[in-house]
XYZ file of N, CA and C in Angstrom:
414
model
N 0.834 -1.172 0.000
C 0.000 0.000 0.000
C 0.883 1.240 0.000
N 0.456 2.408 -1.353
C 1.372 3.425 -1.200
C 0.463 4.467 -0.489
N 1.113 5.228 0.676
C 0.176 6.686 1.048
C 0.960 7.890 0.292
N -0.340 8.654 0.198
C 0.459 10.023 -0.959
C -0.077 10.928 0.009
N 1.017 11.559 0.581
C 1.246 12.624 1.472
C 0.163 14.063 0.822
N -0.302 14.572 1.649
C -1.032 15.623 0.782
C -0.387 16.849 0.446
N -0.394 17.324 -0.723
C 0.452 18.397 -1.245
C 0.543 19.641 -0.595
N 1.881 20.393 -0.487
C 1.727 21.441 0.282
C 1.006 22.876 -0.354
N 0.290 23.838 0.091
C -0.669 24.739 -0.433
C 0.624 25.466 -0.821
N 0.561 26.389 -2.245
C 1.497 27.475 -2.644
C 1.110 28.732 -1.098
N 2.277 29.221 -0.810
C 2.140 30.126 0.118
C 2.304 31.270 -0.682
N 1.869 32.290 -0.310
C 2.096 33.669 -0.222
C 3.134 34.540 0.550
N 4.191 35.227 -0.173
C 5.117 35.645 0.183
C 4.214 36.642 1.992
N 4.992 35.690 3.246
C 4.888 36.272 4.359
C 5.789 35.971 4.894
N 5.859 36.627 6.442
C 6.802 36.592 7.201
C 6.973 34.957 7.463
N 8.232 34.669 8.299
C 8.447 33.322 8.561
C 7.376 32.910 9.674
N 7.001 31.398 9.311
C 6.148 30.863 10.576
C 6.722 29.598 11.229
N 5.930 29.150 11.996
C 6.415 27.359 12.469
C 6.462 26.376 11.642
N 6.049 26.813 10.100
C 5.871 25.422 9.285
C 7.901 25.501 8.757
N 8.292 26.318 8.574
C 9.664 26.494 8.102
C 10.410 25.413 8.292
N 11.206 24.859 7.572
C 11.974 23.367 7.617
C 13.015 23.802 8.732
N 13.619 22.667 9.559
C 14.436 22.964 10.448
C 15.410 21.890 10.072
N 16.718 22.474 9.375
C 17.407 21.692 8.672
C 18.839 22.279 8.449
N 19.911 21.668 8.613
C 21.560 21.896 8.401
C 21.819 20.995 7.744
N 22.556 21.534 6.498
C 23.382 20.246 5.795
C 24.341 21.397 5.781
N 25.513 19.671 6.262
C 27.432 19.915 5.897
C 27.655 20.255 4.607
N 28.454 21.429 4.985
C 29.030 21.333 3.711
C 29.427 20.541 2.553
N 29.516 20.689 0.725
C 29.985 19.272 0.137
C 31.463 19.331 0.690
N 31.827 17.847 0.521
C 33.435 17.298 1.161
C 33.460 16.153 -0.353
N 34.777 16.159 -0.553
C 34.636 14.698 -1.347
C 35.437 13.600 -0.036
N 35.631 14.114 1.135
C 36.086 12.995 2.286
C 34.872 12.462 3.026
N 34.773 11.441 3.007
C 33.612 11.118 4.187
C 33.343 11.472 5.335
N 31.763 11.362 5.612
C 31.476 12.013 7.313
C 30.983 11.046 8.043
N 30.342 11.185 8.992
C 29.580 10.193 9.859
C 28.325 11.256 9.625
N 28.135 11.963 9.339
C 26.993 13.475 9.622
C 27.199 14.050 8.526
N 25.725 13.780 7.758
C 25.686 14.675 6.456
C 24.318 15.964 6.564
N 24.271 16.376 7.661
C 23.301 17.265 8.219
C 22.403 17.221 9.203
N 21.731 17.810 9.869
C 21.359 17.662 11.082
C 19.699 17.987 11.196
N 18.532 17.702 11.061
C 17.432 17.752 11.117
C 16.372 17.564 12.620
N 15.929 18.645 12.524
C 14.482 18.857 13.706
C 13.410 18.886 12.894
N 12.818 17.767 13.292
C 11.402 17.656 12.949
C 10.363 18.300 13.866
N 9.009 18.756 13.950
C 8.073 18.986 14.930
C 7.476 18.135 15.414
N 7.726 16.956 14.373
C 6.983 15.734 15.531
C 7.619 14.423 14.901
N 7.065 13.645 15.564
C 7.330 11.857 15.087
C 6.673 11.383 13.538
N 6.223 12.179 12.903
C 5.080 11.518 12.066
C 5.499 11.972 10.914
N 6.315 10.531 10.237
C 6.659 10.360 9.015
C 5.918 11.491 8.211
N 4.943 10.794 7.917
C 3.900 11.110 6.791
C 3.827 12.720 6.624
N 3.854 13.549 7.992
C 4.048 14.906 7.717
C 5.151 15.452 7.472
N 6.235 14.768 7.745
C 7.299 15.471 7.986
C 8.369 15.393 6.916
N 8.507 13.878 6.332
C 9.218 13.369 4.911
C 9.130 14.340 3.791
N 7.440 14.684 3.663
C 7.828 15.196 2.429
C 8.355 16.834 2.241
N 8.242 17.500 3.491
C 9.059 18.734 3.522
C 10.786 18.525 3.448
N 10.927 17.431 4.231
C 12.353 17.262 4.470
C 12.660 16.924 2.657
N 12.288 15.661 2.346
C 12.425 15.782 0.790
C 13.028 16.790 0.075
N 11.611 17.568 0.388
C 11.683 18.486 -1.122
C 13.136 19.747 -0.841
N 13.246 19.802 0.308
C 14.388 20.507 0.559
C 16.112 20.235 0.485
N 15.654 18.943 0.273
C 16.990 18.075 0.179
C 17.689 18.915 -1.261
N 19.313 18.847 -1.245
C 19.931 19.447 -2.730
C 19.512 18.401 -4.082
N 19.590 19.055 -4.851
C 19.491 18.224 -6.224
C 19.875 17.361 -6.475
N 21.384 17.908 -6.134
C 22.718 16.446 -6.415
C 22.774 15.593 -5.210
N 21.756 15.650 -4.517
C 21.799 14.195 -3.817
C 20.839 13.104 -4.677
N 19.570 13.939 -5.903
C 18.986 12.919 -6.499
C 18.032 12.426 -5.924
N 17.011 11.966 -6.507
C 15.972 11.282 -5.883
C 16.271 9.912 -4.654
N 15.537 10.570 -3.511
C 15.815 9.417 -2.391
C 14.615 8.671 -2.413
N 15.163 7.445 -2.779
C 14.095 6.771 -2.804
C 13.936 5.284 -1.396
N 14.593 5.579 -0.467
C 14.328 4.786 0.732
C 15.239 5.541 1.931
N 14.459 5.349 2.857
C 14.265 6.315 3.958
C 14.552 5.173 5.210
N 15.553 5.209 6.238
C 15.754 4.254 7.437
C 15.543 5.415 8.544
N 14.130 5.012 9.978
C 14.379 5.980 10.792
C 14.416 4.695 12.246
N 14.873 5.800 13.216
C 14.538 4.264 14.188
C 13.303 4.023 14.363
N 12.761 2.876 14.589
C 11.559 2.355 15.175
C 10.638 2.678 15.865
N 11.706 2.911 17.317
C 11.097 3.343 18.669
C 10.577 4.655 18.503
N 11.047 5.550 18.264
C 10.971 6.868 17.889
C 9.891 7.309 17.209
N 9.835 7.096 15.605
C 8.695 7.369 14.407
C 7.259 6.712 15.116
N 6.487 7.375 14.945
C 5.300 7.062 14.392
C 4.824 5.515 13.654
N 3.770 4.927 13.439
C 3.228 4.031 12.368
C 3.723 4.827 11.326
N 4.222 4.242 9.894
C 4.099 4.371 8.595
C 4.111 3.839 8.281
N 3.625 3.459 6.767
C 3.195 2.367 5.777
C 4.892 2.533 5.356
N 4.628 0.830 4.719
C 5.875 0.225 3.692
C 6.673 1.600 2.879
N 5.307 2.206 1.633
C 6.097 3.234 1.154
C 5.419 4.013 1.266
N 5.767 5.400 0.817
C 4.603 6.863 0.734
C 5.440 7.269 -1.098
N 3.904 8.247 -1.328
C 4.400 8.769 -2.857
C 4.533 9.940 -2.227
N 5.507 10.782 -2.737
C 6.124 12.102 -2.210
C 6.250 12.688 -2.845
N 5.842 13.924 -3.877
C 6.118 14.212 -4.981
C 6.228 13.373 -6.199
N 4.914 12.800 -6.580
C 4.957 11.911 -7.641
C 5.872 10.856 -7.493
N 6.789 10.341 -6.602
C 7.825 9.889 -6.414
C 7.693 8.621 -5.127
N 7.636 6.962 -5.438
C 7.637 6.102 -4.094
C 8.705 6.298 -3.533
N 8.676 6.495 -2.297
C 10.021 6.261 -0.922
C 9.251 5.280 -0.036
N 10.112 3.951 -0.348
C 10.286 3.167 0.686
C 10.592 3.301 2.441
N 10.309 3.689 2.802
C 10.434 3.538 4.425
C 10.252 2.139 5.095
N 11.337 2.548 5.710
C 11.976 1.230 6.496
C 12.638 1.760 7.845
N 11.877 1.010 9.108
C 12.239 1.173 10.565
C 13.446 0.291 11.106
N 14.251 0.494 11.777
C 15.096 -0.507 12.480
C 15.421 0.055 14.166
N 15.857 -0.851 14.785
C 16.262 -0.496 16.267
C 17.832 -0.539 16.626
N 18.286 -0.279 15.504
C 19.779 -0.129 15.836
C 20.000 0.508 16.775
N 20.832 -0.079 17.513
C 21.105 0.758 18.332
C 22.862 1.832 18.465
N 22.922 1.640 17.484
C 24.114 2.313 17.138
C 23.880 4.055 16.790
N 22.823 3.761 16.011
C 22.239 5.269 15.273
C 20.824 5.727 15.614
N 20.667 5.820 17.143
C 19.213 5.802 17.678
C 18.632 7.213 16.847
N 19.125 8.059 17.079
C 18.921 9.320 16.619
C 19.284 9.777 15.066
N 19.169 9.293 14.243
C 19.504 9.325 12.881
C 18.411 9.016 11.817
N 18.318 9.413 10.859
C 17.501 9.127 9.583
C 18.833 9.092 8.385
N 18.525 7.722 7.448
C 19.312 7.340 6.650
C 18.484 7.627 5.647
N 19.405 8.520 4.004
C 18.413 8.602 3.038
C 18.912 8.178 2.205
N 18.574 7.205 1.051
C 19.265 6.389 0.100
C 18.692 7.268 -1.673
N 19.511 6.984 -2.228
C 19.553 7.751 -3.439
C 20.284 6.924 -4.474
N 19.751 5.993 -5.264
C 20.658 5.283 -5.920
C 21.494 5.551 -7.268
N 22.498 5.826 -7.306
C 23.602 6.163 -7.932
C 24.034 7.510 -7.802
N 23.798 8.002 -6.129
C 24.130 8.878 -5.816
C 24.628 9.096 -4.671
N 24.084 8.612 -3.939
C 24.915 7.856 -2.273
C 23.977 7.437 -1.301
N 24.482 7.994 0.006
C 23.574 7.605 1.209
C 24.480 9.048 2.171
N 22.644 9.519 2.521
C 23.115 10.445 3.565
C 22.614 10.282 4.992
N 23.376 10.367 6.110
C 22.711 10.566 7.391
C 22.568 11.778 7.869
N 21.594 11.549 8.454
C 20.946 12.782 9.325
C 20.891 13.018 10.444
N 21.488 13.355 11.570
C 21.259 13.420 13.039
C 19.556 14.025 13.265
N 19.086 13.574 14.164
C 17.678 14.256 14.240
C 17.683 14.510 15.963
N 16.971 15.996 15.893
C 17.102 16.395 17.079
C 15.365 15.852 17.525
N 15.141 15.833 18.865
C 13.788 15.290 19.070
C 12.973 16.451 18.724
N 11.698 16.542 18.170
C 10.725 17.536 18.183
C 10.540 18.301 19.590
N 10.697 17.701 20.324
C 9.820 18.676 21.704
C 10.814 19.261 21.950
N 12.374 19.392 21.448
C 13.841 19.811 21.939
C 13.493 21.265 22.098
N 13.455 22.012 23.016
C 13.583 23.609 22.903
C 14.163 24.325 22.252
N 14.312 25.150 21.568
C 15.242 26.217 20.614
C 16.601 26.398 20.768
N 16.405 26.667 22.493
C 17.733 26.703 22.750
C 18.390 25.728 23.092
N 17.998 24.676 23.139
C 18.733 23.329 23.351
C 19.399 22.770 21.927
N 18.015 23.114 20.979
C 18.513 22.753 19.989
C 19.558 23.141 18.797
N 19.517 24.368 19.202
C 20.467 24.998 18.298
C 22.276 24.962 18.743
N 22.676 24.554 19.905
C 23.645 23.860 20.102
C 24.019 22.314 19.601
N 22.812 22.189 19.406
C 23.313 21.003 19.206
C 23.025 21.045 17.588
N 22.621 21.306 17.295
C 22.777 21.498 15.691
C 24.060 22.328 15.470
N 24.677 22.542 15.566
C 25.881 23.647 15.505
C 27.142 22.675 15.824
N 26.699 22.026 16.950
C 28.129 21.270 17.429
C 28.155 19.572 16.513
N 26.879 19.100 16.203
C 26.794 18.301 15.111
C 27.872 18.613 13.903
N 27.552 19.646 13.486
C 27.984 19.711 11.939
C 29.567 20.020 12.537
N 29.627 20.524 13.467
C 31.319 20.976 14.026
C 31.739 19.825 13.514
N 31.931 18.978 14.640
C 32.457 17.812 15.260
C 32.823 16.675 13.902
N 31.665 16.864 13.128
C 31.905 15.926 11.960
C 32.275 16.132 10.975
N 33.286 17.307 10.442
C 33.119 17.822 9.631
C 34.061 17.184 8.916
């Protein structure tokens, strides 16, 4: 079963609100990272949250077409969602290596990770730690 996320309304040039993506990507490197950007979601729930993160993703990462988040964490989501005309596979695991991470796959283009800060994280909690993320791994 595919779910198709519902499309976002064209906005009208206004001031910034709470819907605004909350998102850091590292700089390009041609050396490898452990941290290819750092993401706050507002909540647990795939289905709302994928397809903003998506569409914001760079070009030259290419269509991601499978998505790893942890288990415990996310929400229910179905097998795949259509995201922009586009299936992404989603797939949960309980690693426990990368509790806090979202893996995005892109084939013949790579694989990026994502540190994810929790939704309920406060502003100011979070913005250290988005900052010292991208430091540390650079």
């Amino acid at each position: 079963m595919i779910t198709t996320a519902p499309p976002s309304p064209p906005s009208p040039i206004s001031p910034p609100t709470r819907s605004l993506l909350r998102l850091r990507l590292a700089p390009h490197s041609a050396l490898p990272r452990r941290l290819d950007g750092v993401w706050w979601p507002r909540s647990y729930d795939l289905l709302a949250e994928l397809p903003q993160l998506l569409a914001a993703l760079p070009r030259a990462w290419g269509h991601i077409t499978g998505v790893t988040v942890n288990g415990a964490a996310w929400s229910a989501a179905p097998g795949r969602m259509l995201v922009a005309n586009q299936v992404v596979r989603l797939r949960k695991t309980v690693a426990a290596h990368a509790p806090d991470t979202v893996v995005l796959l892109s084939p013949g283009h790579g694989r990026w990770d994502l540190l994810v800060v929790p939704p309920d994280t406060s502003e100011e909690a979070a913005e250290p730690i988005m900052t010292a993320a991208l430091s540390e791994h650079a």
